[in-house]
Amino acid sequence: MKFKFHKILGVFALSLSLMQTSCQDYLTEKPDSLNDLDNFVVDGKTLDIVLTGVYSRLQSVYANALLGFGELGTDISRTSKASESYVPLDNYTVTPATNSVAANWRNHFTLIRDANIVIEKAKTLSSSQITDNERSRILAEAQFLRAFAYYKLMQNYGELPLIEEMIKTIGSEEFTYKRSGINDVFHFIESDLLSAIESDALSEKNGGRVNKWAAKMQLAKLYLYVGSSKHRNAVGTPVGGIRSDNGLPIEGGFLNMIPGYSEVEESYIELYQKSNKLLSEIINDGRFSLNNTYYEGFMVANKNKNNESIWEVQFSTTSGYGSNWSKQFGVRGANADSQYSAIVGSQNLQPIIGFWKYFKHGDTRRELWISDYTMSYDELKVGKKTSMQGIIALGIDSETGKESNYKLNLDTEDADIFRASCNVDQLNLQIGTQKYAWGQTANPYEWWQEIMSYQMSDCPNNVIVMRYADVLLLFAETEMLLNGASPAQPRQAGTASQAAIDAINQVVMRAYSGQTQEEIIEKYTQLFEEEKVATDLAFSIAETNYMANPNNTILAENYRIAKAEKRSADYKVTNVDQLIIKPWTVETLTYEDLIDERARELCFEFHRWYDLQRLGWLKYKYYRRMGDFLKNGHSVITEPKNYLYPLPLVDIDLSLNPDFKKNNPGY
């Protein structure tokens, strides 16, 4: 399919330095103009240097200000600081003037612009300048990078200008491009990926460069994203569900949530079938597998060379080439020296405390992914880990409706105590994560003791864009969707095939980390019974004291809390089987269970918002995060407005195309 070339807007073309700087860190001399670039790129070797510069653009799409995309505004991640980059994403107050929205748009289009340079030069160099193998490989890698950028832009902004040629001049025509519909954008991305795959020129190996399997996985993700978006438009958003703040039902049933997906030529069943086929090919090839433990892939020594990683964006300790990711999401430091810890961060981003309850007892991922403690160092640089459990939290008594104090207890099964534990704004509980901490030792439970030489933007933690656990979960999802699962019915059971169960259980059973199901049952049966004995005794004492002096407010408060803790302990003893991690079955797995397993396994890897968006579940899941901003009962999310981000104001102002003056719905 041939797409009409639309010139890109001046916000990217405003400076001719887009050619002056695109590869400046990779070349010994900077080209001063496009003509200089033409003079420089004289063979396959120099073109490959320019391609390396294009890869460097990937670092900018995972830059500090953009780390909230895919995470914030969900039921698993929040921002704890008044950051102009993060807060609007988290509370759905973005506008066309929001800086991070403009930066996200600009950085992805910069990647597209540079990829177009390589694509055009690869096509125009003569056979005496470049070998056929070099040409095919470079062209395939550049087409993948362009497709990857367009895919992310389509997810965030919907309809887009399609640019497939190198911009050579800057003039008024550069401001006249228009947006193409979702059907055209989808097929443009598909065409690039199919071309890259069918060329058979991509590497078979994992590493910093794009490989054949990353291209197949990206195409599978494209088919599933577009298919589920079209499916969502047809069947509507989920009806029902309960808001966490006041028990009111969540509205649902909205059709055609994001305009354009309904016009995609293929049916969503066809798209699911195509995705399923590609994912099956990756699985059946056998070159990828789950690591023995879920944390091996996040160790610095295993970058680009573990069984699970399919493709990673490269970062290093070299100044200007490091990542800020682990520091944005790190564990809270209690003093200045803590910044040197391998796991301490700035806490601009953090897990939602309510996300703790997504994990069952015995799921060893929880302790590393949600770290409920602070870190500090003494004068000898000896690390100290301080648990947050036991801090007094402000809560609301369900019986009286009055605010009162509770002891922080994330493992409680009592709604009042857990609700109190989730009042993070009042407690300033900076709960973090050890994911992407990149500790040096083989045992991640010792990472907190490590001192590191890098601090913020020089961290060597790669962003793992694609890994095998995601392949298994995506495959299970396509199996369920082809077997009757629907975005409108998240709690419908009986749609999982045995193949889906086998795939998801590989991920779940790895989370046991060496434990057997029997050992987990025995362990938590004993722990819960011990907890019950302790709470029964505490309740008996509190009740006796209260009955002896019912007018004493302190004794009344102790009695109320002891009663709540007893309720929790009693529930655990009688519901052990429901509270521990265990394999799924065809009869028990629902579509929502699968999507939440994606959250447990892939949390903080920039997937969650896009999963909820494509399914129409933003309200359905977001209102369960127990954030204080919901206490007033205000509807934070506006449908369909908040299912896309707005086009940047600067682009709208500069555009000479009246069609482009129309922003996304609601903006």
XYZ file of C-alpha atoms in Angstrom:
667
model
C 0.000 0.000 0.000
C 1.383 3.413 -0.952
C 0.774 6.194 1.514
C 0.648 9.837 0.621
C 3.626 11.697 2.015
C 2.687 14.478 4.427
C 5.418 16.915 5.385
C 6.083 17.148 9.099
C 5.283 20.212 11.159
C 7.784 22.945 11.843
C 8.099 22.147 15.529
C 10.425 19.350 14.415
C 11.696 21.008 11.274
C 12.152 24.410 12.896
C 15.869 23.831 13.170
C 17.987 22.452 10.450
C 20.001 21.126 13.350
C 17.847 18.053 13.199
C 20.450 16.904 10.715
C 23.248 18.697 12.478
C 22.655 16.867 15.747
C 20.987 13.555 14.965
C 24.261 11.656 15.072
C 26.592 14.130 16.728
C 27.523 11.747 19.530
C 28.442 8.982 17.127
C 30.429 10.841 14.454
C 33.877 12.330 14.667
C 32.667 15.334 12.679
C 29.198 16.842 12.666
C 27.600 17.443 9.263
C 26.656 21.090 8.900
C 23.770 20.523 6.515
C 21.910 17.935 4.560
C 24.456 18.302 1.810
C 27.191 17.482 4.290
C 25.248 14.406 5.325
C 24.993 13.357 1.697
C 28.749 13.768 1.429
C 29.364 11.859 4.632
C 27.140 8.844 3.935
C 29.121 7.330 1.109
C 28.918 3.626 1.954
C 27.273 1.022 4.148
C 29.740 1.562 6.981
C 28.995 5.259 7.385
C 25.260 4.660 6.997
C 25.462 2.132 9.836
C 27.035 4.852 11.994
C 24.061 7.074 11.254
C 21.740 4.176 12.136
C 23.501 3.897 15.492
C 22.568 7.537 16.023
C 18.939 6.658 15.348
C 19.101 3.991 18.050
C 20.304 6.671 20.458
C 16.950 8.417 19.982
C 15.315 5.543 21.849
C 16.903 6.861 25.018
C 14.959 10.105 24.631
C 11.597 8.318 24.435
C 12.368 6.821 27.849
C 13.693 10.092 29.229
C 12.856 11.438 32.674
C 9.828 13.569 31.745
C 8.274 10.718 29.741
C 8.555 7.917 32.297
C 4.968 8.463 33.416
C 3.526 7.371 30.057
C 2.176 3.852 30.345
C 2.230 3.900 34.155
C 0.554 6.955 35.677
C -3.202 7.255 35.775
C -3.554 3.543 36.504
C -4.397 1.297 39.425
C -0.752 0.328 40.057
C 1.342 3.522 39.794
C 1.127 7.092 41.053
C 3.273 10.187 41.432
C 4.149 11.441 44.885
C 5.659 14.786 43.916
C 4.285 17.978 42.416
C 5.974 17.331 39.090
C 4.599 19.197 36.080
C 5.581 16.191 33.963
C 3.845 13.565 36.089
C 0.872 15.079 37.945
C -1.263 15.855 34.856
C -0.813 12.278 33.624
C -1.746 10.854 37.004
C -4.884 12.867 37.700
C -6.060 13.323 34.096
C -5.581 17.081 33.898
C -3.377 17.124 30.781
C -3.930 19.941 28.311
C -2.386 20.731 24.912
C 0.114 22.885 26.839
C 1.343 20.078 29.135
C 5.116 19.816 28.679
C 5.391 16.039 28.884
C 2.663 15.581 26.256
C 4.575 17.818 23.838
C 7.921 16.160 24.645
C 6.483 12.692 24.091
C 5.136 13.731 20.682
C 8.319 15.530 19.692
C 10.775 12.825 20.756
C 8.945 10.049 18.920
C 8.674 12.128 15.760
C 12.375 12.933 16.035
C 13.029 9.191 16.012
C 10.800 8.859 12.931
C 12.575 11.715 11.209
C 15.994 10.167 11.750
C 14.772 6.708 10.714
C 13.503 8.232 7.459
C 16.986 9.564 6.764
C 18.466 6.086 7.034
C 15.674 4.485 5.007
C 16.090 6.919 2.124
C 19.885 6.677 2.091
C 19.716 2.866 2.225
C 17.509 2.923 -0.846
C 19.613 5.416 -2.819
C 23.181 4.196 -2.228
C 24.467 2.324 -5.237
C 25.484 -1.336 -5.234
C 29.113 -0.213 -5.347
C 28.628 1.716 -2.111
C 26.733 -0.849 -0.055
C 26.326 -4.614 -0.194
C 22.904 -6.162 -0.570
C 23.161 -7.678 2.910
C 24.109 -4.340 4.483
C 21.306 -2.553 2.674
C 18.683 -5.113 3.723
C 19.737 -5.178 7.365
C 20.012 -1.410 7.791
C 16.718 -0.847 6.002
C 14.948 -3.489 8.125
C 16.252 -2.055 11.400
C 15.290 1.498 10.453
C 11.809 0.396 9.375
C 11.320 -1.344 12.711
C 12.393 1.768 14.615
C 10.002 3.922 12.588
C 7.172 1.430 13.176
C 7.947 1.295 16.904
C 7.725 5.096 17.197
C 4.503 5.261 15.195
C 2.958 2.504 17.312
C 3.631 4.453 20.507
C 2.304 7.659 18.959
C -0.872 5.927 17.756
C -1.484 4.599 21.266
C -1.082 8.054 22.778
C -2.563 10.395 20.169
C -4.695 8.362 17.769
C -4.710 9.688 14.194
C -1.291 10.821 12.959
C 0.555 12.422 10.049
C 2.277 9.695 8.038
C 5.794 10.697 7.046
C 7.820 8.250 4.988
C 10.391 10.434 3.245
C 13.363 12.500 4.310
C 12.654 16.213 4.752
C 15.116 18.172 2.680
C 13.900 21.757 2.900
C 12.114 23.878 5.430
C 9.302 26.080 4.192
C 5.643 26.823 4.577
C 4.643 23.460 3.126
C 6.197 21.811 6.162
C 3.328 23.216 8.213
C 0.517 21.837 6.070
C 0.509 18.140 6.899
C -2.700 16.430 7.958
C -3.593 13.460 10.148
C -4.343 10.096 8.608
C -7.049 7.826 10.028
C -6.375 4.875 12.328
C -6.845 2.372 9.497
C -4.087 4.015 7.451
C -1.782 4.486 10.430
C -2.234 0.854 11.459
C -1.456 -0.457 7.989
C 1.520 1.881 7.657
C 3.025 0.409 10.829
C 2.099 -3.112 9.735
C 3.770 -2.554 6.346
C 7.056 -1.466 7.953
C 7.111 -4.454 10.303
C 6.160 -6.981 7.626
C 8.860 -5.589 5.360
C 11.442 -5.863 8.148
C 10.416 -9.447 8.938
C 10.102 -10.648 5.349
C 13.509 -9.245 4.401
C 15.028 -11.981 6.576
C 17.843 -9.505 7.267
C 17.358 -8.945 10.994
C 19.583 -10.684 13.502
C 18.426 -13.868 15.200
C 20.048 -12.757 18.455
C 18.937 -10.583 21.323
C 20.885 -7.436 21.998
C 20.810 -3.697 21.560
C 19.987 -3.959 17.881
C 16.561 -4.969 16.681
C 16.216 -8.671 15.978
C 13.757 -10.811 14.030
C 11.868 -11.878 17.143
C 11.420 -8.340 18.406
C 9.881 -7.455 15.038
C 7.493 -10.415 15.255
C 6.540 -9.534 18.807
C 5.964 -5.888 17.909
C 3.690 -6.938 15.056
C 1.806 -9.314 17.370
C 1.340 -6.486 19.876
C 0.104 -4.211 17.083
C -2.530 -6.728 15.970
C -3.715 -7.322 19.533
C -3.807 -3.609 20.373
C -5.805 -2.677 17.282
C -8.010 -5.771 17.570
C -8.917 -5.217 21.222
C -9.460 -1.489 20.574
C -11.905 -2.324 17.771
C -13.522 -4.983 19.972
C -13.896 -2.451 22.804
C -15.519 0.057 20.454
C -18.063 -2.549 19.388
C -19.052 -4.063 22.752
C -18.518 -1.110 25.077
C -16.758 -0.548 28.369
C -17.519 -2.743 31.424
C -20.775 -2.077 33.252
C -20.601 -2.365 37.024
C -17.768 -2.530 39.460
C -17.580 -0.549 42.690
C -15.637 2.631 43.324
C -13.334 2.335 46.299
C -14.123 5.724 47.820
C -17.877 5.666 48.312
C -19.228 2.370 47.005
C -20.964 3.955 44.012
C -21.187 1.863 40.841
C -18.866 2.742 37.969
C -20.576 3.856 34.792
C -19.949 1.767 31.706
C -21.319 0.717 28.355
C -19.583 3.396 26.297
C -19.217 2.429 22.621
C -16.707 3.748 20.061
C -14.431 4.941 22.863
C -11.614 5.992 20.511
C -12.820 7.037 17.060
C -11.146 5.362 14.103
C -10.681 1.815 15.318
C -14.169 0.838 14.188
C -13.120 1.652 10.605
C -10.146 -0.742 10.593
C -10.659 -3.081 7.629
C -9.957 -6.381 9.388
C -12.304 -7.831 12.005
C -10.998 -8.084 15.532
C -11.136 -11.866 15.263
C -8.832 -11.730 12.215
C -6.446 -9.506 14.140
C -6.458 -11.821 17.159
C -5.690 -14.761 14.874
C -2.735 -12.943 13.313
C -1.384 -12.000 16.736
C -1.839 -15.539 18.048
C 0.051 -16.990 15.071
C 3.061 -14.723 15.570
C 3.191 -15.334 19.310
C 2.974 -19.090 18.686
C 5.950 -18.835 16.332
C 8.037 -17.124 19.027
C 7.061 -19.742 21.613
C 7.528 -22.739 19.338
C 10.934 -21.598 18.109
C 12.285 -22.382 21.568
C 15.139 -19.896 21.691
C 13.489 -17.863 24.462
C 12.379 -19.116 27.866
C 11.599 -17.789 31.308
C 14.613 -17.245 33.524
C 14.762 -19.554 36.526
C 13.852 -16.623 38.777
C 11.781 -13.584 37.911
C 14.508 -11.135 38.967
C 17.442 -12.490 36.915
C 16.590 -10.320 33.943
C 16.856 -7.188 36.067
C 20.444 -7.777 37.161
C 23.089 -5.613 35.547
C 25.269 -8.628 34.764
C 22.490 -10.125 32.623
C 21.860 -7.204 30.301
C 21.153 -8.405 26.748
C 22.165 -11.962 27.528
C 19.488 -13.723 29.517
C 17.035 -16.270 28.157
C 13.995 -14.078 28.665
C 15.008 -10.747 27.172
C 13.973 -10.215 23.554
C 14.871 -6.543 23.074
C 16.257 -3.831 25.349
C 16.882 -0.104 24.943
C 20.510 0.445 25.846
C 21.818 2.643 28.662
C 25.227 2.801 30.322
C 27.198 4.574 33.042
C 28.763 6.872 30.439
C 27.747 10.461 31.158
C 24.766 11.372 29.010
C 23.953 7.758 28.191
C 22.617 6.578 31.522
C 19.040 6.076 32.637
C 17.018 7.759 35.347
C 14.376 5.032 35.514
C 15.373 3.187 38.687
C 15.858 6.442 40.562
C 12.404 7.749 39.678
C 10.761 4.569 40.983
C 13.233 3.643 43.737
C 12.846 2.935 47.443
C 12.629 5.872 49.829
C 15.914 7.061 51.341
C 15.873 8.331 54.913
C 19.082 10.366 54.742
C 21.384 11.978 52.203
C 23.825 9.091 52.025
C 21.027 6.789 50.900
C 21.266 8.160 47.371
C 24.229 5.859 46.815
C 22.147 2.754 47.444
C 21.402 0.500 44.490
C 17.680 0.692 45.224
C 17.005 4.195 46.605
C 15.377 6.770 44.332
C 13.758 10.185 44.166
C 10.246 8.765 44.571
C 8.701 10.878 41.814
C 7.007 7.644 40.757
C 5.839 4.900 43.100
C 3.537 1.888 43.367
C -0.029 2.383 44.553
C -0.259 0.865 48.020
C -3.480 -0.880 46.976
C -1.463 -2.749 44.356
C -0.123 -4.831 47.262
C -3.456 -6.657 47.376
C -3.130 -7.753 43.742
C -0.519 -10.258 44.957
C -1.515 -13.410 46.828
C 0.390 -14.731 49.828
C 3.318 -16.823 48.629
C 3.896 -14.644 45.553
C 7.548 -13.760 46.033
C 7.387 -10.967 43.445
C 5.504 -8.738 45.863
C 8.349 -8.063 48.274
C 10.692 -6.864 45.521
C 8.163 -5.098 43.323
C 6.496 -3.270 46.246
C 9.096 -2.383 48.864
C 7.389 -1.125 52.023
C 10.449 0.148 53.857
C 12.911 3.044 53.945
C 16.691 2.970 53.512
C 19.364 4.837 55.422
C 23.139 4.606 55.968
C 25.247 5.315 59.022
C 28.627 7.059 59.086
C 30.330 3.797 58.081
C 28.023 3.486 55.076
C 26.302 0.457 56.569
C 22.789 0.108 55.206
C 19.727 -0.029 57.437
C 16.269 -1.098 56.253
C 13.310 0.182 58.286
C 9.878 -1.367 57.756
C 6.880 0.951 57.499
C 4.570 -1.615 59.069
C 3.160 -0.390 62.370
C 2.984 3.311 61.480
C -0.278 4.810 62.680
C -2.538 5.611 59.737
C -5.624 7.792 59.590
C -8.653 5.809 58.507
C -12.445 5.858 58.504
C -14.454 3.580 60.750
C -17.084 1.838 58.595
C -19.413 1.559 61.595
C -19.326 5.184 62.730
C -18.137 6.962 59.576
C -15.658 8.928 61.673
C -11.951 9.335 61.013
C -9.777 7.435 63.426
C -6.349 5.837 63.758
C -5.273 2.397 62.577
C -1.938 0.637 62.608
C -0.494 0.285 59.110
C -0.944 -3.313 57.980
C -0.859 -4.086 54.266
C -1.527 -7.776 54.880
C -4.810 -7.183 56.662
C -8.044 -8.587 55.247
C -10.098 -6.011 57.118
C -11.358 -3.280 54.783
C -11.111 -0.485 57.351
C -7.514 -1.210 58.290
C -6.433 -1.617 54.695
C -8.214 1.549 53.625
C -6.350 3.389 56.364
C -3.092 1.896 55.108
C -3.798 3.331 51.662
C -4.082 6.952 52.782
C -0.640 7.663 51.390
C -1.010 11.420 51.055
C -1.650 11.825 54.761
C 1.142 9.436 55.712
C 3.572 10.408 52.956
C 4.422 6.728 52.595
C 7.007 6.671 49.832
C 6.693 2.985 49.010
C 9.038 2.102 46.173
C 10.168 -0.826 44.073
C 13.390 -2.750 43.565
C 12.527 -3.532 39.973
C 15.218 -2.239 37.614
C 17.481 -1.675 40.604
C 20.262 -3.569 38.806
C 22.014 -4.843 41.879
C 25.402 -6.476 41.479
C 24.890 -9.544 43.668
C 22.969 -12.640 42.627
C 20.544 -12.310 45.538
C 18.119 -9.370 45.039
C 17.137 -9.529 48.697
C 20.640 -8.204 49.423
C 20.553 -5.355 46.901
C 19.500 -2.918 49.609
C 22.918 -3.326 51.232
C 24.828 -2.295 48.123
C 26.584 0.986 47.568
C 26.852 2.103 43.953
C 28.941 4.692 42.162
C 26.135 6.011 39.935
C 23.306 8.117 41.253
C 20.704 9.516 38.849
C 21.125 9.944 35.099
C 24.176 7.691 34.793
C 22.495 4.422 35.813
C 23.246 1.541 33.419
C 19.791 -0.045 33.690
C 18.431 -0.884 30.250
C 14.716 -0.602 29.582
C 13.507 -4.107 28.750
C 10.947 -3.351 26.063
C 10.148 -6.969 25.210
C 10.589 -10.148 27.217
C 9.327 -13.699 27.021
C 6.955 -13.473 30.004
C 5.012 -10.873 28.020
C 4.897 -13.234 25.026
C 3.305 -15.940 27.177
C 0.730 -13.569 28.658
C -0.126 -12.037 25.271
C -0.525 -15.519 23.811
C -2.852 -16.508 26.661
C -4.882 -13.364 26.024
C -5.310 -14.036 22.314
C -6.373 -17.585 23.161
C -9.053 -16.270 25.504
C -10.259 -13.630 23.057
C -10.553 -16.244 20.321
C -12.508 -18.403 22.762
C -15.179 -15.847 23.675
C -13.569 -13.440 26.158
C -14.730 -9.831 25.809
C -13.482 -6.455 27.108
C -17.070 -5.754 28.191
C -17.174 -8.814 30.458
C -13.960 -8.834 32.509
C -15.193 -11.337 35.109
C -16.527 -13.927 32.708
C -14.972 -17.338 33.402
C -14.716 -20.314 31.079
C -13.054 -18.592 28.113
C -9.535 -19.870 28.743
C -8.233 -22.673 26.565
C -5.832 -25.208 28.023
C -3.087 -23.567 25.961
C -3.858 -20.246 27.675
C -3.721 -21.904 31.095
C -0.398 -23.570 30.306
C 1.078 -20.240 29.207
C -0.036 -18.115 32.159
C 0.856 -20.805 34.680
C 4.474 -20.767 33.529
C 4.611 -17.185 34.767
C 2.599 -17.830 37.937
C 4.516 -20.911 39.023
C 7.845 -19.136 38.590
C 6.613 -16.627 41.172
C 6.670 -19.468 43.725
C 10.489 -19.131 43.608
C 11.273 -22.715 44.513
C 8.310 -23.344 46.772
C 5.798 -26.084 46.079
C 2.064 -25.562 46.379
C 2.025 -27.863 49.389
C 4.796 -25.901 51.100
C 2.931 -22.633 50.517
C -0.291 -24.042 51.970
C 1.514 -25.421 55.007
C 3.478 -22.220 55.580
C 0.523 -19.849 55.477
C -1.854 -22.147 57.326
C 0.600 -22.079 60.211
C 1.232 -18.319 59.965
C -2.469 -17.505 59.845
C -3.224 -19.746 62.822
C -0.428 -18.094 64.822
C -1.805 -14.687 63.885
C -5.281 -15.742 65.015
C -3.994 -16.862 68.421
C -2.244 -13.514 68.900
C -5.202 -11.395 67.791
C -7.673 -13.439 69.831
C -5.592 -12.754 72.926
C -5.230 -9.045 72.091
C -8.967 -8.791 71.442
C -9.804 -10.499 74.738
C -7.614 -8.078 76.687
C -8.922 -5.022 74.800
C -12.530 -6.123 75.274
C -12.073 -6.732 79.010
C -10.465 -3.325 79.515
C -13.116 -1.557 77.471
C -16.035 -3.246 79.209
C -14.559 -2.237 82.562
C -14.397 1.404 81.501
C -16.524 2.025 78.344
C -16.247 5.816 78.644
C -12.471 5.801 78.198
C -11.830 6.906 74.607
C -8.376 5.309 74.423
C -9.682 1.940 75.598
C -12.598 2.227 73.165
C -10.173 2.918 70.324
C -7.970 -0.045 71.260
C -11.029 -2.299 71.393
C -12.215 -1.170 67.971
C -8.824 -1.796 66.358
C -8.406 -5.160 68.110
C -11.841 -6.191 66.847
C -10.896 -5.289 63.270
C -7.605 -7.196 63.495
C -9.464 -10.221 64.861
C -11.870 -10.091 61.896
C -8.898 -10.125 59.545
C -7.194 -13.047 61.304
C -10.397 -15.091 61.428
C -10.943 -14.549 57.709
C -7.425 -15.699 56.863
C -7.724 -18.942 58.800
C -10.975 -19.908 57.089
C -9.940 -18.771 53.589
C -6.355 -19.945 53.215
C -7.053 -21.507 49.833
C -8.328 -18.227 48.380
C -5.498 -16.102 49.753
C -2.437 -18.015 48.537
C -0.917 -18.061 45.082
C -1.803 -21.124 43.018
C -2.037 -22.157 39.365
C -5.053 -21.112 37.302
C -7.482 -23.579 35.761
C -9.824 -23.391 32.782
C -12.713 -23.038 35.227
C -11.211 -20.309 37.425
C -9.336 -17.940 35.079
C -11.248 -14.828 34.022
C -10.160 -12.196 31.523
C -9.633 -9.721 34.366
C -7.436 -12.258 36.174
C -5.236 -12.485 33.094
C -4.941 -8.713 32.695
C -4.109 -8.394 36.404
C -1.472 -11.106 36.018
C 0.055 -8.821 33.402
C 0.137 -6.096 36.059
C 1.790 -8.378 38.610
C 4.455 -9.617 36.214
C 5.028 -6.523 34.048
C 4.403 -3.735 36.568
C 6.418 -0.538 36.048
C 7.501 -1.641 32.562
C 5.229 0.887 30.799
C 2.382 -1.466 29.859
C -0.476 -0.925 32.304
C -2.089 2.285 30.977
C -2.105 0.951 27.420
C -3.671 -2.341 28.541
C -6.475 -0.532 30.354
C -6.910 1.977 27.545
C -7.297 -0.588 24.762
C -9.844 -2.539 26.830
C -11.860 0.472 27.989
C -10.978 -0.261 31.620
C -9.479 3.035 32.775
C -12.394 3.907 35.062
C -13.087 0.294 35.910
C -9.621 -0.252 37.359
C -8.406 3.270 38.210
C -11.172 3.906 40.733
C -9.930 0.980 42.815
C -6.614 2.584 43.641
C -7.995 4.153 46.858
C -6.455 7.537 46.194
C -7.506 10.412 48.456
C -8.448 12.485 45.420
C -11.489 10.219 45.036
C -12.863 10.916 48.513
C -14.933 13.819 47.186
C -16.659 11.545 44.700
C -15.546 13.573 41.679
C -15.234 11.743 38.393
C -11.547 12.102 37.587
C -11.713 10.341 34.220
C -13.856 11.759 31.431
C -14.808 9.320 28.698
C -13.851 9.306 25.911
C -11.623 12.382 26.383
C -9.020 10.780 28.626
C -8.467 7.764 26.389
C -6.115 9.858 24.225
C -3.676 12.649 24.965
C -4.099 16.003 23.207
C -1.979 17.194 20.318
C 0.636 19.686 21.559
C -0.422 23.316 21.490
C 2.665 24.446 19.601
C 1.843 22.114 16.708
C -1.749 23.304 16.536
C -0.639 26.945 16.553
C 1.961 26.476 13.826
C -0.096 24.268 11.540
C -1.527 25.837 8.394
C -3.850 22.886 7.827
C -7.369 23.625 9.164
C -7.927 19.902 9.685
C -5.042 19.758 12.139
C -6.535 22.583 14.195
C -9.062 20.039 15.485
C -7.627 18.406 18.571
C -8.595 15.042 20.007
C -12.111 14.735 21.474
C -12.617 16.829 24.599
C -9.527 19.030 24.201
